[in-house]
Tab-separated table of C-alpha atoms and ligand atoms in Angstrom:
chain	number	residue	atom	x	y	z
A	1	MET	CA	106.690	50.112	-100.669
A	2	ASP	CA	107.334	46.733	-102.299
A	3	ILE	CA	110.544	46.119	-104.145
A	4	LEU	CA	109.848	46.467	-107.856
A	5	PRO	CA	110.091	43.222	-109.781
A	6	PHE	CA	113.021	42.802	-112.109
A	7	GLY	CA	111.909	42.487	-115.702
A	8	GLU	CA	112.802	43.161	-119.299
A	9	TRP	CA	113.191	46.782	-120.190
A	10	GLU	CA	110.137	47.134	-122.418
A	11	ILE	CA	107.193	48.130	-120.268
A	12	ASN	CA	103.648	47.898	-121.557
A	13	ARG	CA	102.375	51.464	-121.487
A	14	GLU	CA	98.860	50.284	-120.701
A	15	GLU	CA	100.148	49.186	-117.315
A	16	ILE	CA	100.944	52.777	-116.425
A	17	ILE	CA	98.355	55.288	-115.318
A	18	LEU	CA	99.593	58.875	-115.473
A	19	LEU	CA	98.505	60.841	-112.421
A	20	GLN	CA	100.016	64.314	-112.448
A	21	GLU	CA	102.774	66.416	-113.925
A	22	LEU	CA	105.893	66.616	-111.732
A	23	GLY	CA	107.907	69.018	-113.794
A	24	SER	CA	109.478	69.517	-117.147
A	25	GLY	CA	112.980	69.417	-118.510
A	26	GLN	CA	115.213	68.958	-121.494
A	27	PHE	CA	113.147	66.163	-123.027
A	28	GLY	CA	109.616	67.264	-122.177
A	29	THR	CA	107.395	66.704	-119.175
A	30	VAL	CA	107.841	64.287	-116.288
A	31	GLN	CA	104.702	62.700	-114.849
A	32	LEU	CA	103.923	60.788	-111.701
A	33	GLY	CA	102.519	57.416	-112.717
A	34	ARG	CA	101.147	54.305	-111.090
A	35	TRP	CA	102.531	51.118	-112.623
A	36	LYS	CA	100.563	47.858	-112.413
A	37	GLN	CA	98.222	49.644	-109.983
A	38	LYS	CA	100.914	49.225	-107.369
A	39	TYR	CA	104.129	51.128	-107.871
A	40	ASP	CA	104.698	54.868	-107.931
A	41	VAL	CA	106.988	55.712	-110.815
A	42	ALA	CA	108.194	58.827	-112.607
A	43	VAL	CA	107.604	58.834	-116.349
A	44	LYS	CA	109.689	60.980	-118.655
A	45	MET	CA	107.651	61.572	-121.771
A	46	ILE	CA	110.176	62.195	-124.487
A	47	LYS	CA	109.049	64.922	-126.834
A	48	GLU	CA	109.904	64.113	-130.450
A	49	GLY	CA	112.983	65.885	-131.711
A	50	THR	CA	114.528	66.421	-128.278
A	51	MET	CA	116.455	63.143	-127.986
A	52	SER	CA	118.524	60.913	-130.229
A	53	THR	CA	116.419	57.930	-129.251
A	54	GLU	CA	118.270	55.306	-131.285
A	55	ASP	CA	121.526	56.067	-129.509
A	56	PHE	CA	119.742	56.098	-126.195
A	57	LEU	CA	118.058	52.746	-126.767
A	58	GLU	CA	121.385	51.248	-127.754
A	59	GLU	CA	122.785	52.275	-124.385
A	60	ALA	CA	119.600	51.557	-122.427
A	61	GLU	CA	120.541	48.018	-121.582
A	62	THR	CA	123.762	49.163	-119.942
A	63	MET	CA	121.897	51.865	-118.055
A	64	MET	CA	119.314	49.375	-116.800
A	65	LYS	CA	122.146	47.424	-115.218
A	66	LEU	CA	123.256	50.355	-113.113
A	67	LYS	CA	121.855	49.638	-109.692
A	68	HIS	CA	122.819	51.479	-106.555
A	69	PRO	CA	120.841	52.741	-103.553
A	70	LYS	CA	121.990	56.305	-104.348
A	71	LEU	CA	121.168	56.220	-108.067
A	72	VAL	CA	117.633	56.865	-109.309
A	73	GLN	CA	116.713	53.462	-110.701
A	74	LEU	CA	115.720	53.147	-114.332
A	75	HIS	CA	112.829	50.662	-114.432
A	76	GLY	CA	112.308	50.439	-118.166
A	77	MET	CA	110.916	52.104	-121.230
A	78	CYS	CA	107.922	52.170	-123.491
A	79	THR	CA	109.449	52.443	-126.927
A	80	ILE	CA	106.877	50.971	-129.273
A	81	GLU	CA	104.958	54.209	-129.802
A	82	TYR	CA	105.594	57.914	-129.432
A	83	PRO	CA	106.019	59.550	-127.094
A	84	ILE	CA	108.712	57.261	-125.727
A	85	TYR	CA	108.391	56.835	-121.964
A	86	ILE	CA	111.384	56.474	-119.682
A	87	VAL	CA	110.171	54.992	-116.430
A	88	THR	CA	112.193	55.562	-113.272
A	89	GLU	CA	111.983	55.420	-109.522
A	90	TYR	CA	109.728	58.168	-108.103
A	91	MET	CA	111.360	60.612	-105.697
A	92	SER	CA	108.671	62.422	-103.756
A	93	ASN	CA	110.723	65.436	-102.664
A	94	GLY	CA	111.643	66.456	-106.197
A	95	SER	CA	114.943	67.864	-107.382
A	96	LEU	CA	117.721	68.568	-104.892
A	97	LEU	CA	118.016	72.110	-106.212
A	98	SER	CA	114.366	72.950	-105.594
A	99	TYR	CA	114.468	71.173	-102.230
A	100	LEU	CA	117.451	73.247	-101.113
A	101	ASN	CA	115.718	76.411	-102.259
A	102	SER	CA	112.464	75.654	-100.476
A	103	HIS	CA	113.537	73.673	-97.376
A	104	GLY	CA	117.284	74.315	-97.124
A	105	LYS	CA	116.952	76.624	-94.107
A	106	GLN	CA	115.562	73.732	-92.060
A	107	LEU	CA	118.620	71.586	-92.709
A	108	ASN	CA	121.660	71.559	-90.433
A	109	GLN	CA	125.275	71.236	-91.498
A	110	GLN	CA	125.306	67.517	-90.748
A	111	GLN	CA	122.350	66.934	-93.064
A	112	LEU	CA	123.976	68.960	-95.828
A	113	LEU	CA	127.060	66.835	-95.448
A	114	GLU	CA	124.996	63.642	-95.586
A	115	MET	CA	123.366	64.812	-98.814
A	116	SER	CA	126.812	65.382	-100.299
A	117	CYS	CA	127.862	61.904	-99.109
A	118	ASP	CA	124.860	60.296	-100.820
A	119	VAL	CA	126.014	61.800	-104.101
A	120	THR	CA	129.590	60.687	-103.449
A	121	GLU	CA	128.475	57.073	-103.004
A	122	ALA	CA	126.638	57.103	-106.315
A	123	MET	CA	129.589	58.718	-108.073
A	124	VAL	CA	132.102	56.239	-106.650
A	125	TYR	CA	129.914	53.464	-108.029
A	126	LEU	CA	129.720	55.091	-111.471
A	127	GLU	CA	133.444	55.786	-111.584
A	128	ASP	CA	134.235	52.170	-110.700
A	129	LEU	CA	132.206	51.143	-113.739
A	130	GLN	CA	133.900	53.885	-115.795
A	131	PHE	CA	130.499	55.409	-116.439
A	132	ILE	CA	130.708	59.190	-116.813
A	133	HIS	CA	127.706	61.208	-115.701
A	134	ARG	CA	128.453	64.333	-117.820
A	135	ASP	CA	125.823	66.551	-116.217
A	136	LEU	CA	126.169	66.240	-112.465
A	137	ALA	CA	124.503	69.187	-110.687
A	138	ALA	CA	121.904	69.718	-107.956
A	139	ARG	CA	119.193	69.968	-110.622
A	140	ASN	CA	120.026	66.374	-111.643
A	141	CYS	CA	119.750	64.882	-108.165
A	142	LEU	CA	116.448	63.996	-106.538
A	143	VAL	CA	115.335	63.728	-102.911
A	144	ASP	CA	113.172	60.894	-101.592
A	145	LYS	CA	110.695	61.022	-98.735
A	146	THR	CA	113.347	60.133	-96.142
A	147	LEU	CA	115.632	62.902	-97.501
A	148	ILE	CA	118.046	60.511	-99.136
A	149	VAL	CA	119.564	62.103	-102.211
A	150	LYS	CA	119.983	60.087	-105.397
A	151	VAL	CA	121.708	60.944	-108.632
A	152	CYS	CA	119.660	60.874	-111.834
A	153	ASP	CA	120.047	61.613	-115.550
A	154	PHE	CA	123.431	59.847	-115.672
A	155	GLY	CA	124.819	59.811	-119.185
A	156	MET	CA	121.673	61.405	-120.588
A	157	ALA	CA	123.441	64.550	-121.812
A	158	ARG	CA	124.772	62.447	-124.701
A	159	TYR	CA	121.289	62.139	-126.165
A	160	VAL	CA	120.170	65.757	-126.015
A	161	LEU	CA	119.415	67.117	-129.494
A	162	ASP	CA	120.179	70.769	-128.897
A	163	ASP	CA	123.496	72.179	-130.071
A	164	GLN	CA	123.138	75.233	-127.885
A	165	TYR	CA	123.221	72.928	-124.892
A	166	THR	CA	125.686	70.230	-125.931
A	167	SER	CA	128.356	72.271	-127.702
A	168	SER	CA	130.851	73.897	-125.353
A	169	THR	CA	130.407	77.146	-127.319
A	170	GLY	CA	126.595	76.970	-127.204
A	171	ALA	CA	124.593	79.596	-125.329
A	172	LYS	CA	122.992	77.053	-122.976
A	173	PHE	CA	126.218	75.164	-122.275
A	174	LEU	CA	126.739	74.788	-118.565
A	175	VAL	CA	130.223	76.245	-118.106
A	176	LYS	CA	129.484	76.710	-114.430
A	177	TRP	CA	129.695	72.992	-113.725
A	178	SER	CA	132.422	72.251	-116.284
A	179	SER	CA	136.116	71.684	-115.839
A	180	PRO	CA	138.523	73.618	-118.096
A	181	GLU	CA	139.259	70.475	-120.158
A	182	ILE	CA	135.625	70.375	-121.182
A	183	PHE	CA	135.355	73.894	-122.400
A	184	SER	CA	138.776	73.719	-124.034
A	185	TYR	CA	138.540	70.358	-125.768
A	186	SER	CA	135.063	68.970	-124.913
A	187	LYS	CA	136.843	66.105	-123.180
A	188	PHE	CA	134.672	64.337	-120.615
A	189	ASN	CA	136.126	61.892	-118.115
A	190	SER	CA	135.670	60.949	-114.488
A	191	LYS	CA	137.707	64.043	-113.543
A	192	SER	CA	135.110	66.283	-115.162
A	193	ASP	CA	132.487	64.583	-112.971
A	194	VAL	CA	134.706	65.338	-109.962
A	195	TRP	CA	134.811	69.028	-110.907
A	196	ALA	CA	131.014	69.083	-111.236
A	197	PHE	CA	130.714	67.296	-107.886
A	198	GLY	CA	132.644	70.136	-106.232
A	199	VAL	CA	130.205	72.643	-107.732
A	200	LEU	CA	127.291	70.472	-106.565
A	201	MET	CA	128.698	70.476	-103.021
A	202	TRP	CA	128.903	74.246	-103.259
A	203	GLU	CA	125.242	74.317	-104.327
A	204	VAL	CA	124.352	72.177	-101.297
A	205	PHE	CA	126.210	74.402	-98.815
A	206	THR	CA	124.771	77.612	-100.300
A	207	LEU	CA	121.277	76.049	-100.154
A	208	GLY	CA	120.938	76.130	-103.898
A	209	LYS	CA	122.578	79.364	-105.026
A	210	MET	CA	123.497	79.777	-108.663
A	211	PRO	CA	127.261	79.359	-108.950
A	212	HIS	CA	129.190	82.290	-110.436
A	213	GLU	CA	125.994	84.271	-110.510
A	214	ARG	CA	127.469	87.446	-111.914
A	215	PHE	CA	129.359	86.028	-114.893
A	216	ASP	CA	128.292	84.938	-118.323
A	217	ASN	CA	129.963	81.963	-120.029
A	218	THR	CA	132.711	83.905	-121.789
A	219	GLU	CA	133.682	85.902	-118.715
A	220	LEU	CA	133.636	82.843	-116.496
A	221	LEU	CA	135.764	80.833	-118.870
A	222	LYS	CA	138.477	83.484	-118.770
A	223	LYS	CA	138.297	83.753	-115.008
A	224	ILE	CA	138.499	79.987	-114.398
A	225	MET	CA	141.458	79.741	-116.768
A	226	SER	CA	143.242	82.369	-114.720
A	227	GLY	CA	142.656	80.421	-111.498
A	228	TYR	CA	139.469	82.009	-110.168
A	229	ARG	CA	137.242	79.668	-108.107
A	230	LEU	CA	133.966	79.687	-106.123
A	231	TYR	CA	134.115	81.175	-102.610
A	232	ARG	CA	133.569	79.345	-99.306
A	233	PRO	CA	129.830	79.169	-98.499
A	234	ARG	CA	128.936	80.537	-95.075
A	235	LEU	CA	127.556	77.154	-93.939
A	236	SER	CA	130.692	75.295	-94.948
A	237	SER	CA	133.576	74.728	-92.540
A	238	ASP	CA	137.144	75.160	-93.786
A	239	GLU	CA	137.428	71.393	-93.846
A	240	ILE	CA	134.376	70.960	-96.051
A	241	PHE	CA	135.477	73.820	-98.269
A	242	HIS	CA	138.829	72.133	-98.646
A	243	ILE	CA	137.066	69.062	-100.025
A	244	MET	CA	135.049	70.993	-102.604
A	245	SER	CA	138.034	73.126	-103.619
A	246	SER	CA	140.128	70.030	-104.188
A	247	CYS	CA	137.692	69.116	-106.985
A	248	TRP	CA	138.665	72.253	-108.922
A	249	LYS	CA	142.253	71.519	-109.816
A	250	GLU	CA	143.218	71.878	-113.449
A	251	ALA	CA	144.386	68.709	-115.186
A	252	SER	CA	147.841	70.199	-115.743
A	253	THR	CA	148.385	70.541	-112.015
A	254	THR	CA	147.305	66.987	-111.189
A	255	SER	CA	148.737	63.793	-112.521
A	256	GLY	CA	146.853	61.739	-115.089
B	1	ADP	P1	115.181	66.386	-117.956
B	1	ADP	O1	116.270	65.513	-117.454
B	1	ADP	O2	114.360	65.815	-119.040
B	1	ADP	O3	115.693	67.747	-118.250
B	1	ADP	P2	114.402	66.417	-115.303
B	1	ADP	O4	114.921	65.087	-114.982
B	1	ADP	O5	115.246	67.567	-114.929
B	1	ADP	O6	114.122	66.521	-116.829
B	1	ADP	O7	112.961	66.538	-114.695
B	1	ADP	C1	112.262	67.757	-114.601
B	1	ADP	C2	111.586	67.867	-113.250
B	1	ADP	O8	110.684	66.784	-113.039
B	1	ADP	C3	112.576	67.774	-112.092
B	1	ADP	O9	113.099	69.024	-111.772
B	1	ADP	C4	111.695	67.208	-110.972
B	1	ADP	O10	110.962	68.238	-110.369
B	1	ADP	C5	110.738	66.302	-111.711
B	1	ADP	N1	111.225	64.905	-111.702
B	1	ADP	C6	112.044	64.316	-112.613
B	1	ADP	N2	112.282	63.044	-112.320
B	1	ADP	C7	111.623	62.777	-111.167
B	1	ADP	C8	111.493	61.608	-110.326
B	1	ADP	N3	112.100	60.473	-110.627
B	1	ADP	N4	110.740	61.715	-109.201
B	1	ADP	C9	110.134	62.882	-108.904
B	1	ADP	N5	110.219	64.016	-109.644
B	1	ADP	C10	110.947	63.971	-110.771
B	2	MG	MG1	117.556	66.645	-115.592
């Protein structure tokens, strides 16, 4: 495919033809689109009331500048009418979580490691720019046709209008990917992304299992505070497990 031209972030929605629904998430449905009759793109159609759009648009310029081969590229937005469209790179193999669930058994350990490395590269880039992802998990990574994994939805958790999801005491809050600092003081930093990365690696090496399957938020919180951690996945060597475990150190036991 051609390299997409670099342009301003407002995209004329008439240049996009919507082709089929790819899935749905926090902000509504995601569609496959063809832009300028040439480029395959994914279009997030933002359902009204699901996103604080003003805050998002304020940050959009910064997000447009994030460019890395392992980050799902934001191409632009259609903001003049509702629903707002967020137009991104299209990833034909869908979310990493669903890919692991459906095709994981065909992957060898080396490939699982490479997928984890793809995510690491993107996260190193974000950390260097002091950009915090806030919602890193296999469901927020996508797989392209050559099985390269790219990180998406970076920073987007800040614009979700749903207290149950954003508040650390909310029912939909994702304790399973969160470091203790987050559920204690809702403090996000690059270290909280590191914690989530460890959980993501665990998801990769379990081929997409739900972490801490048997615990609800309250139970899990207590267990994590008392030092309980995820177990070594069968497909992970001790060495690999050592890497993921090292992501789950409490702030008090590390410096900084
Ligand atoms: P949200 O972030 O709004 O919650 P997601 O980003 O999780 O929504 O998207 C929902 C689903 O749509 C994903 O699980 C995936 O199947 C599909 N999808 C999202 N973005 C893309 C993309 N860029 N390329 C291909 N499929 C996508
Ligand atoms: Mg998402």
